């Protein structure tokens, strides 16, 4: 016989719902434990008590993989609505006090990871009730997460024009041609773009924003760009250049320390640096939460300050 709402509510705890959500989202007892600071046995115990209260299993193992049962999927819908309602209450209470509160989930593409930390300091001082999480991903993953509406805001360049997205450009992203110390190109007075590209071009994976920007430039200028090596991150490309494996076009903000030390140098080539913009992006159909709106307003109001901040960093 199904439990009444009163009896069911008296047998459930918020901790059980929190644990259920973590296990459901991560599909793992151990990862849920890491997230919540609990041991795996404690996670298992909380789920077991929840299942006993409901009278049905929420999860099951098939082989070594954890799956959610049909009952668990129904529970997930309920738990999701509970947490959305609680977040809304938190936001409303903060609004009554003239503050913005809630969670702000940011995704930054690899090139933007050099920028985001410097943007968040002043924002969090202005909005101490906002909890920010930042995930750093490649461009393909960022686009997929935008499509899935999985986050609040994405910080990226090369925003696809064919998608219904709202974007706010806020800072130039200079992509500069770099070579390691002692490279032969540094001894030449005039270096052509083709000579640079033919010197062992190191690139990011296909689809990354920096690689796409370079490919579009080469296409427009009728240049031939044949990569000698493909790597999975800007840092990996940078270290490959430092190791003498080739040359690369990289975000200037990501190589400032190496430029200052002289371990990398920018080659003076016509048509470079390539200039793109970092943008704050979200789906047009998305209704901004108070935390999203606060961050968007903060970026709009501080574009000039960001420009000055990163100009100073590049000149140091």
Short mmCIF file of C-alpha atoms in Angstrom, two decimals:
data_model
loop_
_atom_site.label_atom_id
_atom_site.label_comp_id
_atom_site.label_asym_id
_atom_site.label_seq_id
_atom_site.Cartn_x
_atom_site.Cartn_y
_atom_site.Cartn_z
CA UNK A 1 0.00 0.00 0.00
CA UNK A 2 1.49 3.38 -0.99
CA UNK A 3 2.60 5.65 1.82
CA UNK A 4 0.60 8.81 2.42
CA UNK A 5 2.33 12.09 1.64
CA UNK A 6 2.60 12.85 5.36
CA UNK A 7 4.15 9.48 6.19
CA UNK A 8 6.51 9.64 3.21
CA UNK A 9 7.67 13.15 4.07
CA UNK A 10 8.33 12.14 7.67
CA UNK A 11 10.58 9.29 6.52
CA UNK A 12 12.64 11.29 4.01
CA UNK A 13 15.47 13.64 4.90
CA UNK A 14 17.05 16.46 2.93
CA UNK A 15 20.40 14.66 3.17
CA UNK A 16 18.90 11.62 1.46
CA UNK A 17 17.63 13.80 -1.38
CA UNK A 18 21.01 15.50 -1.66
CA UNK A 19 22.80 12.15 -1.79
CA UNK A 20 20.31 10.78 -4.33
CA UNK A 21 20.84 13.78 -6.61
CA UNK A 22 24.63 13.43 -6.44
CA UNK A 23 24.51 9.70 -7.24
CA UNK A 24 21.99 10.29 -10.03
CA UNK A 25 24.02 13.11 -11.62
CA UNK A 26 27.40 11.37 -11.34
CA UNK A 27 26.21 7.75 -11.81
CA UNK A 28 28.66 6.72 -9.11
CA UNK A 29 28.55 6.16 -5.35
CA UNK A 30 32.25 6.94 -4.94
CA UNK A 31 32.11 10.19 -6.97
CA UNK A 32 29.02 11.28 -5.06
CA UNK A 33 30.93 10.68 -1.84
CA UNK A 34 33.85 12.81 -3.06
CA UNK A 35 31.46 15.60 -4.00
CA UNK A 36 29.65 15.59 -0.66
CA UNK A 37 32.60 14.76 1.55
CA UNK A 38 31.16 11.39 2.60
CA UNK A 39 32.51 7.87 2.49
CA UNK A 40 31.10 5.42 -0.04
CA UNK A 41 29.47 3.32 2.75
CA UNK A 42 27.75 6.48 4.03
CA UNK A 43 26.43 7.21 0.54
CA UNK A 44 25.19 3.63 0.17
CA UNK A 45 23.49 3.82 3.57
CA UNK A 46 21.66 7.04 2.68
CA UNK A 47 20.43 5.58 -0.61
CA UNK A 48 19.35 2.37 1.12
CA UNK A 49 17.31 4.31 3.70
CA UNK A 50 15.70 6.30 0.87
CA UNK A 51 14.80 3.09 -0.97
CA UNK A 52 13.35 1.61 2.21
CA UNK A 53 11.20 4.70 2.71
CA UNK A 54 9.93 4.56 -0.87
CA UNK A 55 9.68 0.78 -1.07
CA UNK A 56 11.41 0.59 -4.45
CA UNK A 57 15.05 0.44 -5.65
CA UNK A 58 16.43 3.69 -7.07
CA UNK A 59 19.62 2.31 -8.65
CA UNK A 60 20.90 -1.03 -9.90
CA UNK A 61 24.17 -2.39 -11.20
CA UNK A 62 24.34 -4.03 -14.61
CA UNK A 63 27.78 -5.53 -14.80
CA UNK A 64 30.00 -2.88 -13.22
CA UNK A 65 27.94 0.13 -14.30
CA UNK A 66 25.36 1.89 -12.17
CA UNK A 67 21.98 2.61 -13.73
CA UNK A 68 18.91 4.42 -12.48
CA UNK A 69 15.68 2.41 -12.30
CA UNK A 70 12.31 3.61 -13.60
CA UNK A 71 11.37 4.49 -10.02
CA UNK A 72 14.64 6.36 -9.69
CA UNK A 73 13.89 8.41 -12.80
CA UNK A 74 10.55 9.45 -11.31
CA UNK A 75 12.30 10.35 -8.08
CA UNK A 76 14.87 12.36 -10.02
CA UNK A 77 12.12 14.56 -11.49
CA UNK A 78 10.77 15.23 -8.01
CA UNK A 79 14.18 15.90 -6.46
CA UNK A 80 15.13 18.23 -9.31
CA UNK A 81 11.99 20.30 -8.75
CA UNK A 82 12.66 20.42 -4.99
CA UNK A 83 16.17 21.80 -5.50
CA UNK A 84 14.97 24.31 -8.10
CA UNK A 85 12.30 25.51 -5.67
CA UNK A 86 14.82 25.78 -2.83
CA UNK A 87 17.18 27.79 -5.02
CA UNK A 88 14.32 30.10 -5.97
CA UNK A 89 13.43 30.59 -2.31
CA UNK A 90 17.07 31.42 -1.59
CA UNK A 91 17.10 33.94 -4.43
CA UNK A 92 13.82 35.51 -3.31
CA UNK A 93 14.98 35.86 0.29
CA UNK A 94 18.22 37.45 -0.85
CA UNK A 95 16.27 39.81 -3.11
CA UNK A 96 14.23 40.94 -0.09
CA UNK A 97 17.53 41.97 1.50
CA UNK A 98 18.68 43.70 -1.68
CA UNK A 99 21.21 40.99 -2.50
CA UNK A 100 21.72 38.51 -5.33
CA UNK A 101 22.11 34.87 -4.31
CA UNK A 102 22.17 31.44 -5.87
CA UNK A 103 24.45 29.33 -7.99
CA UNK A 104 26.23 30.56 -11.11
CA UNK A 105 27.57 27.77 -13.33
CA UNK A 106 30.19 29.04 -15.76
CA UNK A 107 31.88 27.12 -18.54
CA UNK A 108 35.09 28.52 -20.03
CA UNK A 109 36.82 27.27 -23.15
CA UNK A 110 40.52 26.55 -22.74
CA UNK A 111 41.69 29.93 -24.02
CA UNK A 112 39.39 31.80 -21.60
CA UNK A 113 40.79 30.10 -18.49
CA UNK A 114 43.46 32.83 -18.35
CA UNK A 115 40.75 35.50 -18.12
CA UNK A 116 37.95 34.17 -15.91
CA UNK A 117 39.76 34.23 -12.52
CA UNK A 118 40.52 37.94 -12.92
CA UNK A 119 36.86 38.64 -13.69
CA UNK A 120 35.45 36.82 -10.67
CA UNK A 121 37.25 38.58 -7.81
CA UNK A 122 35.36 41.88 -7.92
CA UNK A 123 32.09 40.14 -8.90
CA UNK A 124 32.16 37.90 -5.82
CA UNK A 125 32.97 40.88 -3.59
CA UNK A 126 29.87 42.60 -4.94
CA UNK A 127 27.75 39.43 -4.71
CA UNK A 128 28.98 37.36 -1.76
CA UNK A 129 25.80 35.26 -1.70
CA UNK A 130 26.48 33.88 -5.18
CA UNK A 131 28.24 30.51 -5.42
CA UNK A 132 30.29 30.18 -8.63
CA UNK A 133 31.52 26.97 -10.27
CA UNK A 134 33.77 27.04 -13.34
CA UNK A 135 34.37 24.17 -15.76
CA UNK A 136 37.15 24.44 -18.36
CA UNK A 137 36.40 22.51 -21.55
CA UNK A 138 37.28 22.53 -25.25
CA UNK A 139 35.13 24.36 -27.76
CA UNK A 140 33.28 21.27 -28.98
CA UNK A 141 32.22 20.41 -25.43
CA UNK A 142 31.21 24.03 -24.76
CA UNK A 143 28.96 24.00 -27.83
CA UNK A 144 27.39 20.71 -26.76
CA UNK A 145 26.74 22.05 -23.27
CA UNK A 146 25.14 25.14 -24.79
CA UNK A 147 22.94 22.87 -26.88
CA UNK A 148 21.98 20.89 -23.77
CA UNK A 149 21.41 24.06 -21.72
CA UNK A 150 23.57 22.39 -19.08
CA UNK A 151 25.09 25.56 -17.60
CA UNK A 152 24.25 29.19 -16.97
CA UNK A 153 26.86 31.00 -19.07
CA UNK A 154 29.64 29.99 -21.43
CA UNK A 155 32.75 32.14 -21.96
CA UNK A 156 34.17 31.51 -25.40
CA UNK A 157 35.29 33.06 -28.66
CA UNK A 158 34.19 32.20 -32.20
CA UNK A 159 30.47 32.16 -31.34
CA UNK A 160 28.58 30.22 -34.05
CA UNK A 161 26.31 32.60 -35.95
CA UNK A 162 23.92 29.86 -37.03
CA UNK A 163 22.77 29.06 -33.48
CA UNK A 164 20.15 31.06 -31.51
CA UNK A 165 22.57 32.43 -28.94
CA UNK A 166 22.89 35.69 -27.05
CA UNK A 167 26.51 36.84 -26.82
CA UNK A 168 28.25 39.74 -25.13
CA UNK A 169 31.81 40.47 -26.41
CA UNK A 170 33.92 41.86 -23.58
CA UNK A 171 37.66 41.45 -24.32
CA UNK A 172 40.02 41.05 -27.26
CA UNK A 173 41.74 37.69 -27.58
CA UNK A 174 45.07 38.19 -29.38
CA UNK A 175 46.48 35.07 -31.03
CA UNK A 176 50.21 35.52 -31.62
CA UNK A 177 52.80 33.50 -33.61
CA UNK A 178 55.45 32.22 -31.19
CA UNK A 179 58.74 30.38 -31.50
CA UNK A 180 61.21 29.11 -28.85
CA UNK A 181 64.43 30.86 -27.85
CA UNK A 182 67.11 30.63 -30.54
CA UNK A 183 64.74 29.70 -33.37
CA UNK A 184 66.17 30.49 -36.86
CA UNK A 185 63.17 32.65 -37.77
CA UNK A 186 64.24 35.17 -35.13
CA UNK A 187 67.37 35.92 -37.21
CA UNK A 188 65.34 36.92 -40.27
CA UNK A 189 64.33 40.54 -40.79
CA UNK A 190 61.18 39.75 -42.72
CA UNK A 191 59.33 36.52 -42.02
CA UNK A 192 56.48 35.55 -44.29
CA UNK A 193 53.37 33.89 -42.85
CA UNK A 194 53.97 30.86 -45.08
CA UNK A 195 57.55 30.45 -43.88
CA UNK A 196 56.29 30.45 -40.29
CA UNK A 197 53.52 27.93 -41.03
CA UNK A 198 56.05 25.66 -42.75
CA UNK A 199 58.31 25.58 -39.67
CA UNK A 200 56.59 22.68 -37.94
CA UNK A 201 53.13 24.00 -37.07
CA UNK A 202 51.77 22.77 -33.72
CA UNK A 203 48.00 23.04 -33.32
CA UNK A 204 45.11 22.26 -31.01
CA UNK A 205 42.60 19.53 -31.79
CA UNK A 206 40.21 20.01 -34.70
CA UNK A 207 37.29 22.26 -33.73
CA UNK A 208 39.10 24.29 -31.06
CA UNK A 209 38.56 28.04 -31.22
CA UNK A 210 42.22 29.00 -31.68
CA UNK A 211 42.72 26.44 -34.43
CA UNK A 212 39.52 27.51 -36.17
CA UNK A 213 40.63 31.16 -36.08
CA UNK A 214 43.96 30.22 -37.67
CA UNK A 215 42.31 28.04 -40.31
CA UNK A 216 39.90 30.86 -41.27
CA UNK A 217 42.81 33.31 -41.52
CA UNK A 218 44.78 30.92 -43.73
CA UNK A 219 41.75 30.31 -45.91
CA UNK A 220 41.15 34.05 -46.36
CA UNK A 221 44.84 34.73 -47.09
CA UNK A 222 45.28 31.62 -49.25
CA UNK A 223 47.96 30.24 -46.97
CA UNK A 224 48.84 26.57 -46.61
CA UNK A 225 48.74 25.31 -43.01
CA UNK A 226 49.72 21.65 -42.59
CA UNK A 227 50.01 20.72 -38.89
CA UNK A 228 53.06 18.71 -37.87
CA UNK A 229 51.51 17.77 -34.53
CA UNK A 230 48.10 18.04 -32.87
CA UNK A 231 47.79 18.47 -29.09
CA UNK A 232 44.86 18.60 -26.70
CA UNK A 233 45.32 21.92 -24.88
CA UNK A 234 46.99 25.30 -25.23
CA UNK A 235 49.39 24.44 -22.40
CA UNK A 236 50.40 21.26 -24.23
CA UNK A 237 51.03 23.25 -27.41
CA UNK A 238 53.02 25.85 -25.47
CA UNK A 239 55.25 23.24 -23.85
CA UNK A 240 55.77 21.53 -27.19
CA UNK A 241 57.02 24.85 -28.61
CA UNK A 242 59.29 25.30 -25.57
CA UNK A 243 60.66 21.81 -26.20
CA UNK A 244 61.64 22.83 -29.74
CA UNK A 245 59.07 20.66 -31.51
CA UNK A 246 57.78 23.47 -33.70
CA UNK A 247 55.97 26.81 -33.78
CA UNK A 248 52.42 27.79 -32.88
CA UNK A 249 49.80 30.51 -32.82
CA UNK A 250 48.68 30.89 -29.19
CA UNK A 251 46.62 33.28 -27.03
CA UNK A 252 49.00 36.01 -25.87
CA UNK A 253 47.62 35.97 -22.33
CA UNK A 254 48.58 32.32 -22.05
CA UNK A 255 52.26 32.92 -22.80
CA UNK A 256 52.96 36.20 -20.97
CA UNK A 257 55.36 34.61 -18.47
CA UNK A 258 57.34 32.85 -21.21
CA UNK A 259 57.53 36.05 -23.26
CA UNK A 260 58.80 37.97 -20.22
CA UNK A 261 61.46 35.31 -19.55
CA UNK A 262 62.50 35.18 -23.21
CA UNK A 263 61.86 31.44 -23.51
CA UNK A 264 59.26 32.27 -26.19
CA UNK A 265 59.25 35.12 -28.68
CA UNK A 266 56.60 36.62 -30.93
CA UNK A 267 57.56 36.67 -34.60
CA UNK A 268 56.68 39.86 -36.45
CA UNK A 269 54.50 38.64 -39.33
CA UNK A 270 52.10 40.65 -41.47
CA UNK A 271 48.48 39.86 -40.64
CA UNK A 272 49.22 38.89 -37.02
CA UNK A 273 48.18 38.93 -34.27
CA UNK A 274 44.79 37.48 -35.06
CA UNK A 275 42.16 39.35 -33.09
CA UNK A 276 39.04 37.67 -31.80
CA UNK A 277 36.81 38.46 -28.82
CA UNK A 278 35.93 36.51 -25.75
CA UNK A 279 32.19 36.54 -25.22
CA UNK A 280 29.68 35.67 -22.52
CA UNK A 281 27.19 33.36 -24.25
CA UNK A 282 23.87 31.72 -23.41
CA UNK A 283 20.87 30.39 -25.40
CA UNK A 284 18.41 33.08 -26.49
CA UNK A 285 15.51 31.08 -25.07
CA UNK A 286 17.11 30.93 -21.62
CA UNK A 287 15.57 33.21 -19.01
CA UNK A 288 18.49 34.54 -16.93
CA UNK A 289 18.49 33.77 -13.23
CA UNK A 290 19.29 36.66 -10.86
CA UNK A 291 22.88 35.43 -10.57
CA UNK A 292 23.21 35.23 -14.37
CA UNK A 293 21.75 38.72 -14.79
CA UNK A 294 24.08 40.10 -12.12
CA UNK A 295 27.13 38.63 -13.86
CA UNK A 296 26.04 39.83 -17.32
CA UNK A 297 25.44 43.35 -15.94
CA UNK A 298 28.79 43.24 -14.16
CA UNK A 299 30.61 42.33 -17.39
CA UNK A 300 28.81 45.05 -19.37
CA UNK A 301 29.71 47.67 -16.78
CA UNK A 302 33.37 46.65 -16.55
CA UNK A 303 34.45 46.06 -20.17
CA UNK A 304 36.78 49.06 -20.09
CA UNK A 305 38.29 47.96 -16.77
CA UNK A 306 38.95 44.45 -18.15
CA UNK A 307 40.69 45.97 -21.18
CA UNK A 308 42.95 48.10 -18.97
CA UNK A 309 43.68 45.22 -16.59
CA UNK A 310 44.83 42.84 -19.30
CA UNK A 311 46.67 45.57 -21.18
CA UNK A 312 48.73 46.16 -18.03
CA UNK A 313 49.38 42.44 -17.67
CA UNK A 314 50.58 42.17 -21.27
CA UNK A 315 52.96 45.11 -20.78
CA UNK A 316 54.49 43.88 -17.50
#
